[in-house]
Short mmCIF file of C-alpha atoms in Angstrom, two decimals:
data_model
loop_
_atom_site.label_atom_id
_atom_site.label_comp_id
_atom_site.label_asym_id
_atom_site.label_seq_id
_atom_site.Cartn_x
_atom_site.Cartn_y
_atom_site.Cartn_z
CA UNK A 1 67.59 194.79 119.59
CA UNK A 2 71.60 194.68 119.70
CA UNK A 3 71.72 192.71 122.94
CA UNK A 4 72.52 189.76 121.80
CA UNK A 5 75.72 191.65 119.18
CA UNK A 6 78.68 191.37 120.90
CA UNK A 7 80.37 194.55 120.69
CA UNK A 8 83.93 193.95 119.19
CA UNK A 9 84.82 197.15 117.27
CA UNK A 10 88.11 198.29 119.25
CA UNK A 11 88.07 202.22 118.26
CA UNK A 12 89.79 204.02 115.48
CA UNK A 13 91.95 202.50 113.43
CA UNK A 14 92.55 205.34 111.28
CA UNK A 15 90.62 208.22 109.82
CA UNK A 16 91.72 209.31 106.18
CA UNK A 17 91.40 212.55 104.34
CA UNK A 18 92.64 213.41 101.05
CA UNK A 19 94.74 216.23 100.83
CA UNK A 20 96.42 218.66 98.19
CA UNK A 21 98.89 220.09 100.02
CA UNK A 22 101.18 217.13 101.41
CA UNK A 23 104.00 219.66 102.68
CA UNK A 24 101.66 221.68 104.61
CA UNK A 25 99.67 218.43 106.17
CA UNK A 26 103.41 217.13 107.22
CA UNK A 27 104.30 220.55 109.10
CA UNK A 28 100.89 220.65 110.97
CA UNK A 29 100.79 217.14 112.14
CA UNK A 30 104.36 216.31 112.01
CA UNK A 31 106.81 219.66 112.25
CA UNK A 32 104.43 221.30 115.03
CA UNK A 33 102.05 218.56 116.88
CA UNK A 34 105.02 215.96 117.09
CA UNK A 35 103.07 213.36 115.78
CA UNK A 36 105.18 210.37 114.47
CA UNK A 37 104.81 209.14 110.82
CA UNK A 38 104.66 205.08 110.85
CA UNK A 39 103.44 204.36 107.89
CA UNK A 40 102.91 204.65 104.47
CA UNK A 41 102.00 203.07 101.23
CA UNK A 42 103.30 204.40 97.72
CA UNK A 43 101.35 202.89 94.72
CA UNK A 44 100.97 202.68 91.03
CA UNK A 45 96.71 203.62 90.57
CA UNK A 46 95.16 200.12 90.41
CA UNK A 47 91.12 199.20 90.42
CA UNK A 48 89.28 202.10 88.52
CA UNK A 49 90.54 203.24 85.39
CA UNK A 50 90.44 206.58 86.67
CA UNK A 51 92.54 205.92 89.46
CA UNK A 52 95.65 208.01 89.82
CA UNK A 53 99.21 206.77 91.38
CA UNK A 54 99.03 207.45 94.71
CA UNK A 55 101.02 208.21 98.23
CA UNK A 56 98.97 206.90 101.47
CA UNK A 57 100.99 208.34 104.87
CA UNK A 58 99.81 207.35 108.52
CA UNK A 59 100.44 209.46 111.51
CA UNK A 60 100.06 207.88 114.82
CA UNK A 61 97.48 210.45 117.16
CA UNK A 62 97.75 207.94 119.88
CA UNK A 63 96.68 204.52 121.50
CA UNK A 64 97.26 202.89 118.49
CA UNK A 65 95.07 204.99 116.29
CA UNK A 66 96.32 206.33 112.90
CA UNK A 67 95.07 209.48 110.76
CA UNK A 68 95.70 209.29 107.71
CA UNK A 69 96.09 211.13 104.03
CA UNK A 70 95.94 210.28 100.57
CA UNK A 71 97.99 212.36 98.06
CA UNK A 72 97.51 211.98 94.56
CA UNK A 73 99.45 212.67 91.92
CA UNK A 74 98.25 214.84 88.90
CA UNK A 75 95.09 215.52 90.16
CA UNK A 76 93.37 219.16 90.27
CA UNK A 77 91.46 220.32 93.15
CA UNK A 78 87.88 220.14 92.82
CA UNK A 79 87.13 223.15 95.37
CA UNK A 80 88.43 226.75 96.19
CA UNK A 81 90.89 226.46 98.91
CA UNK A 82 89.73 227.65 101.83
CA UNK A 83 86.67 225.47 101.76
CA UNK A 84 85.81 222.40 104.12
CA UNK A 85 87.85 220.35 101.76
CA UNK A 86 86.27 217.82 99.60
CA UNK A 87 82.99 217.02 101.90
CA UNK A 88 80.60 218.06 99.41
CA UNK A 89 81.06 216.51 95.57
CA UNK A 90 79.37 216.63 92.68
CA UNK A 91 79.05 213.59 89.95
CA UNK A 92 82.34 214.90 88.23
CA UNK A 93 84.35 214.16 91.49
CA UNK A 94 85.44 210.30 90.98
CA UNK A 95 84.32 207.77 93.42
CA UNK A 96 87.69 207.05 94.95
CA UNK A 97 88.55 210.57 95.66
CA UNK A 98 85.47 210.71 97.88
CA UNK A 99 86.04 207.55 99.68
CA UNK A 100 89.23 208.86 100.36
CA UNK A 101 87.47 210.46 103.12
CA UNK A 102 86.42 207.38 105.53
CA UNK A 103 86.82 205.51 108.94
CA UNK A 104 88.51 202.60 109.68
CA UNK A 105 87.07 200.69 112.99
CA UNK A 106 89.32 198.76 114.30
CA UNK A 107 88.86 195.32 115.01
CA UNK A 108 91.37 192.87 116.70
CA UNK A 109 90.75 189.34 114.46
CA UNK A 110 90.51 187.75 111.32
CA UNK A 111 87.30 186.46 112.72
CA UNK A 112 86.00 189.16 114.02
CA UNK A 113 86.17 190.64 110.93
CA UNK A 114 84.23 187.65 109.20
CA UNK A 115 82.02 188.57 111.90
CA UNK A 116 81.11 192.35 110.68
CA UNK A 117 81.05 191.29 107.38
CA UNK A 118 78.20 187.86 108.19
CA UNK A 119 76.09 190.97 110.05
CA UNK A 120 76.16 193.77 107.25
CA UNK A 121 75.45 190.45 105.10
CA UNK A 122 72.91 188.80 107.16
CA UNK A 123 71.07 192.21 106.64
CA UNK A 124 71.12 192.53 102.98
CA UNK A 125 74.50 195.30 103.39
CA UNK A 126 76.19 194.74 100.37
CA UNK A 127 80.23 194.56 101.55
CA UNK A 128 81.71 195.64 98.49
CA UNK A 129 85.30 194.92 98.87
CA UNK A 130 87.22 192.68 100.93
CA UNK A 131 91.19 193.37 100.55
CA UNK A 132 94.31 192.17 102.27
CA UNK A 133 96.82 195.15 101.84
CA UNK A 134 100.09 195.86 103.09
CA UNK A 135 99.30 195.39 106.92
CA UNK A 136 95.86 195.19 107.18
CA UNK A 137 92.88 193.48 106.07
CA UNK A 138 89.41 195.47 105.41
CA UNK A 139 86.29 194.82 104.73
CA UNK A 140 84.31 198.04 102.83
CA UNK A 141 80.86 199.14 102.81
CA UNK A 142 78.73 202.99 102.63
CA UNK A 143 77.07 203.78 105.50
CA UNK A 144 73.22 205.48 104.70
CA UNK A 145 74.91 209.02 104.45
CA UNK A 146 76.72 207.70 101.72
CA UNK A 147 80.13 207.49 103.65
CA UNK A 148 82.65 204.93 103.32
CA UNK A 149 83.11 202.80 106.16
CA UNK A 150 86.07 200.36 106.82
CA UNK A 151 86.70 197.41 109.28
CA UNK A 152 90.06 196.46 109.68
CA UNK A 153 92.08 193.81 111.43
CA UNK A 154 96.00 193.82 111.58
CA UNK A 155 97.90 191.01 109.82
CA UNK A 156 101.16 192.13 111.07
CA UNK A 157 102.32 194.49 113.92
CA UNK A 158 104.12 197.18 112.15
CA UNK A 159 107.82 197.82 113.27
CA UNK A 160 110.19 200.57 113.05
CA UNK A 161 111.14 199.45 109.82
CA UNK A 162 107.69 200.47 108.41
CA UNK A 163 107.68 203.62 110.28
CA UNK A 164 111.56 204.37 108.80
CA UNK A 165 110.20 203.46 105.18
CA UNK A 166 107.69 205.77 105.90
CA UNK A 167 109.51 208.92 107.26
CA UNK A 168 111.79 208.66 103.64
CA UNK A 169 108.36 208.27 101.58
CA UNK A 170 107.02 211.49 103.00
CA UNK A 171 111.27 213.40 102.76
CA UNK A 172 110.85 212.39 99.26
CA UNK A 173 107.59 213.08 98.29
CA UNK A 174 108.02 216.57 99.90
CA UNK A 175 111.03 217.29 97.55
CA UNK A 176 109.54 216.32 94.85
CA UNK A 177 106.17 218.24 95.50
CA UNK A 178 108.06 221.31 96.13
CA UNK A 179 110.23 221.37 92.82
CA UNK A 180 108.99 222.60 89.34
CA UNK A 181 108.53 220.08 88.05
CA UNK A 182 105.07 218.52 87.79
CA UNK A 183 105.36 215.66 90.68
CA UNK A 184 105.12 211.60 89.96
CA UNK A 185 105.61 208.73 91.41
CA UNK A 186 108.43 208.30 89.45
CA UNK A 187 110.18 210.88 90.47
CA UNK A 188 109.11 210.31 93.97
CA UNK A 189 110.62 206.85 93.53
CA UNK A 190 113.99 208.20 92.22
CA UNK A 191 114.75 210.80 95.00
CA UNK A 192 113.67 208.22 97.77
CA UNK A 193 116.51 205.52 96.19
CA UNK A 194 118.54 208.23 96.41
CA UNK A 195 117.74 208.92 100.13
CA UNK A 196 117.99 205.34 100.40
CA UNK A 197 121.64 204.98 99.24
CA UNK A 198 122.54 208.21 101.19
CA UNK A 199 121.22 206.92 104.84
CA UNK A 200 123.37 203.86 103.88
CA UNK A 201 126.20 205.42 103.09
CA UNK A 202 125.90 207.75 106.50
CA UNK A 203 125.05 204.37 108.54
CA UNK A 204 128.16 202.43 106.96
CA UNK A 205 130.18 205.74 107.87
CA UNK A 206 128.59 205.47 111.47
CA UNK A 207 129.51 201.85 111.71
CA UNK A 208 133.59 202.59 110.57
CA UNK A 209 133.95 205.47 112.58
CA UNK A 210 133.21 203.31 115.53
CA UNK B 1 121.88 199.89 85.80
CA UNK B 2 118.71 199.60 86.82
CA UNK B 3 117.73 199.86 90.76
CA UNK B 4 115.09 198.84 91.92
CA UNK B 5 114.65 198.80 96.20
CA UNK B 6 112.14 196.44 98.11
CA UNK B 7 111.02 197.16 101.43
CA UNK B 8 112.37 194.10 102.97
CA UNK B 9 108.92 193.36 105.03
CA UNK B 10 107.28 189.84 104.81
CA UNK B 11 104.43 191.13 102.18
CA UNK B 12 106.89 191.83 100.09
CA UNK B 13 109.29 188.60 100.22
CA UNK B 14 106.99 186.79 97.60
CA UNK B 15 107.73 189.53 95.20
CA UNK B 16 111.62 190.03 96.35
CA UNK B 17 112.01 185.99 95.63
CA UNK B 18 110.70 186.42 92.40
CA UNK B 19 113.03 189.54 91.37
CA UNK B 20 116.12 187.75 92.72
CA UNK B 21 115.19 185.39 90.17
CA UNK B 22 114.88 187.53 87.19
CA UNK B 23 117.97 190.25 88.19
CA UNK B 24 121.33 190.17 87.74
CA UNK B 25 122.15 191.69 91.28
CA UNK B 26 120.40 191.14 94.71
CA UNK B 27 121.35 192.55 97.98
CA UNK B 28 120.47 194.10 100.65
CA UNK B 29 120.62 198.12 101.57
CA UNK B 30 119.45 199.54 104.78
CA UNK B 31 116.17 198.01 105.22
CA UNK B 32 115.44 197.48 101.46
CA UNK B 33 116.47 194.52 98.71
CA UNK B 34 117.84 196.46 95.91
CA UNK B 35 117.38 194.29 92.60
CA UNK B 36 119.80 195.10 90.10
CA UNK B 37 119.35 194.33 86.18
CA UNK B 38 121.57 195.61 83.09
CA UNK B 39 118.56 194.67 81.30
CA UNK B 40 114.56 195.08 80.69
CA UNK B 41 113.70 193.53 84.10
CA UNK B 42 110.63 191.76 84.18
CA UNK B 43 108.52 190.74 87.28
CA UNK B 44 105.43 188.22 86.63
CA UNK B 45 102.66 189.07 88.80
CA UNK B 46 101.24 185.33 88.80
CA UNK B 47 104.72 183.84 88.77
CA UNK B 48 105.23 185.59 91.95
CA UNK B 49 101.92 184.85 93.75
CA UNK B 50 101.53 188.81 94.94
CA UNK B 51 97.88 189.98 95.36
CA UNK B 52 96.99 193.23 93.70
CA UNK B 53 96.37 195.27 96.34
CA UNK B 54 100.15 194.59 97.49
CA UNK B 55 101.70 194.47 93.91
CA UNK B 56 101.03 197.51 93.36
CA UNK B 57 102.75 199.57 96.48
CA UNK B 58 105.70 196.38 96.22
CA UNK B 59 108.24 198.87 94.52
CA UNK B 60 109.91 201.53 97.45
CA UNK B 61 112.00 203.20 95.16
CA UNK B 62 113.47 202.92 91.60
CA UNK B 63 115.94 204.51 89.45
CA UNK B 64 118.02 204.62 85.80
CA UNK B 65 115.49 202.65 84.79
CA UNK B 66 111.87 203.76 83.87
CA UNK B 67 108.54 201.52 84.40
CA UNK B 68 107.14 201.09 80.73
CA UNK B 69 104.04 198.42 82.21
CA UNK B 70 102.68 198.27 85.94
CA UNK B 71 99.37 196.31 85.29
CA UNK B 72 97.98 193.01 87.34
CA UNK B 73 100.31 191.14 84.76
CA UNK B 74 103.66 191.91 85.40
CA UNK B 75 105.83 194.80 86.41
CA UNK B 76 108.19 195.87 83.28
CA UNK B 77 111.57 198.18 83.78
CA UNK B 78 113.44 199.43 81.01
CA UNK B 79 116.97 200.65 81.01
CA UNK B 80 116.84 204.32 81.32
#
């Protein structure tokens, strides 16, 4: 039956998982496996009304493959801690909070993307998004389970610029998760600039003491 | 004064050349364009040619100035 499909998935690009507790995923993965963070993507919630502003952070686990989280902020846990978190939802959990739990495949083209997408199509699979994002480009669809599956091609190699941009996302949005205050992007946005001005400051200092 | 920090990365540019436009200040920090303004500074989403999906993760950091409109039409930042 497949024979004739050439086979160009290339592995995992990333896994994601939503997650409540953003310091604690950052100590597992980060403080105690040594995994590097590379990448990350803080946004403003766009698409569905309902969708909150948001912090995306990538660890690399390896060969190129990424796990990563979504953080959200404002939003209330819809299970006990404790629990497998977040596989099982009822209708009152929103759409995007699910799908925040999916797999990327990996694919190495533009046109082998097209490719996925002409054989979901070809078969009556509805592809319900297709979005350029920061560094990527993914095509969306649910699987028969119900779970959201991505293909994704690279439009840029990522550089250590990315994963430095990323390493003072995740400093910031830890500080501002652990104050007392109730966290937002906004204030995630205002520590980081000041983070931002700091590492300047030490570089320039770095640079004159030479 | 308002600061507002790009990630200097080339999804970003068409979004940085349209602040430099609109700010009073543009210059580079680290790895970041930091956009100053005195004033309301207003980015048009159109004018700048930035997807969604990119427009809205295009600011790194902000601050003394607070986002009063964030939508697929244009990003708005008032003076704190």
């Amino acid at each position: 039956m497949t024979e004739e499909l050439g086979h160009l998935a290339r592995g995992v690009d990333h896994a994601a998982f939503p997650t409540f507790d953003p310091a604690g995923t950052v100590r597992f993965y980060h403080d105690i496996l040594g995994f590097p963070i590379v990448h990350s993507v803080c946004a403003v919630g766009w698409g569905p009304s309902d969708h909150p502003d948001f912090v995306h952070f990538f660890f690399d686990i390896g060969k190129g493959d990424r796990l990563a989280f979504f953080y959200y902020f404002g939003l209330g846990q819809f299970s006990e801690p404790g629990q497998d978190a977040y596989a099982t939802h009822g209708p009152e959990v929103p759409g995007f909070f699910r799908d925040s739990r999916h797999l990327a495949i990996h694919v190495d083209s533009e046109d082998a993307l097209a490719e996925y997408r002409r054989r979901l199509e070809d078969n009556d699979w509805t592809v319900e998004m297709q979005v350029k994002h920061e560094t990527i480009e993914s095509i969306y669809t649910h699987d028969p389970n119900g779970f959201l599956v991505e293909f994704t091609y690279p439009t840029r190699e990522t550089t250590k610029v990315d994963d430095e941009d990323a390493e003072l996302t995740v400093r910031a949005l830890l500080d501002v998760v652990s104050g007392d205050e109730q966290p937002t992007l906004s204030k995630l946005w205002a520590r980081k600039a000041e983070l931002i001005v700091a590492n300047a400051a030490t570089a320039l200092e770095g640079q004159q003491g030479r | 004064m308002i600061e507002l920090y790009v990630l200097d990365v080339p999804e970003f540019r068409a979004f940085i050349d349209e602040g430099a436009k609109v700010a009073d200040q543009c210059r580079t920090i680290g790895n970041y364009v930091l956009l100053c303004s005195n004033d309301t500074l207003v980015i048009d989403r159109r004018q700048a040619g930035v997807r969604q999906a990119v427009w809205y993760s295009a600011v790194g950091a902000l601050r003394h100035g607070k986002v009063a409109q964030f939508d697929k039409d244009a990003l708005r930042v008032e003076p704190e």
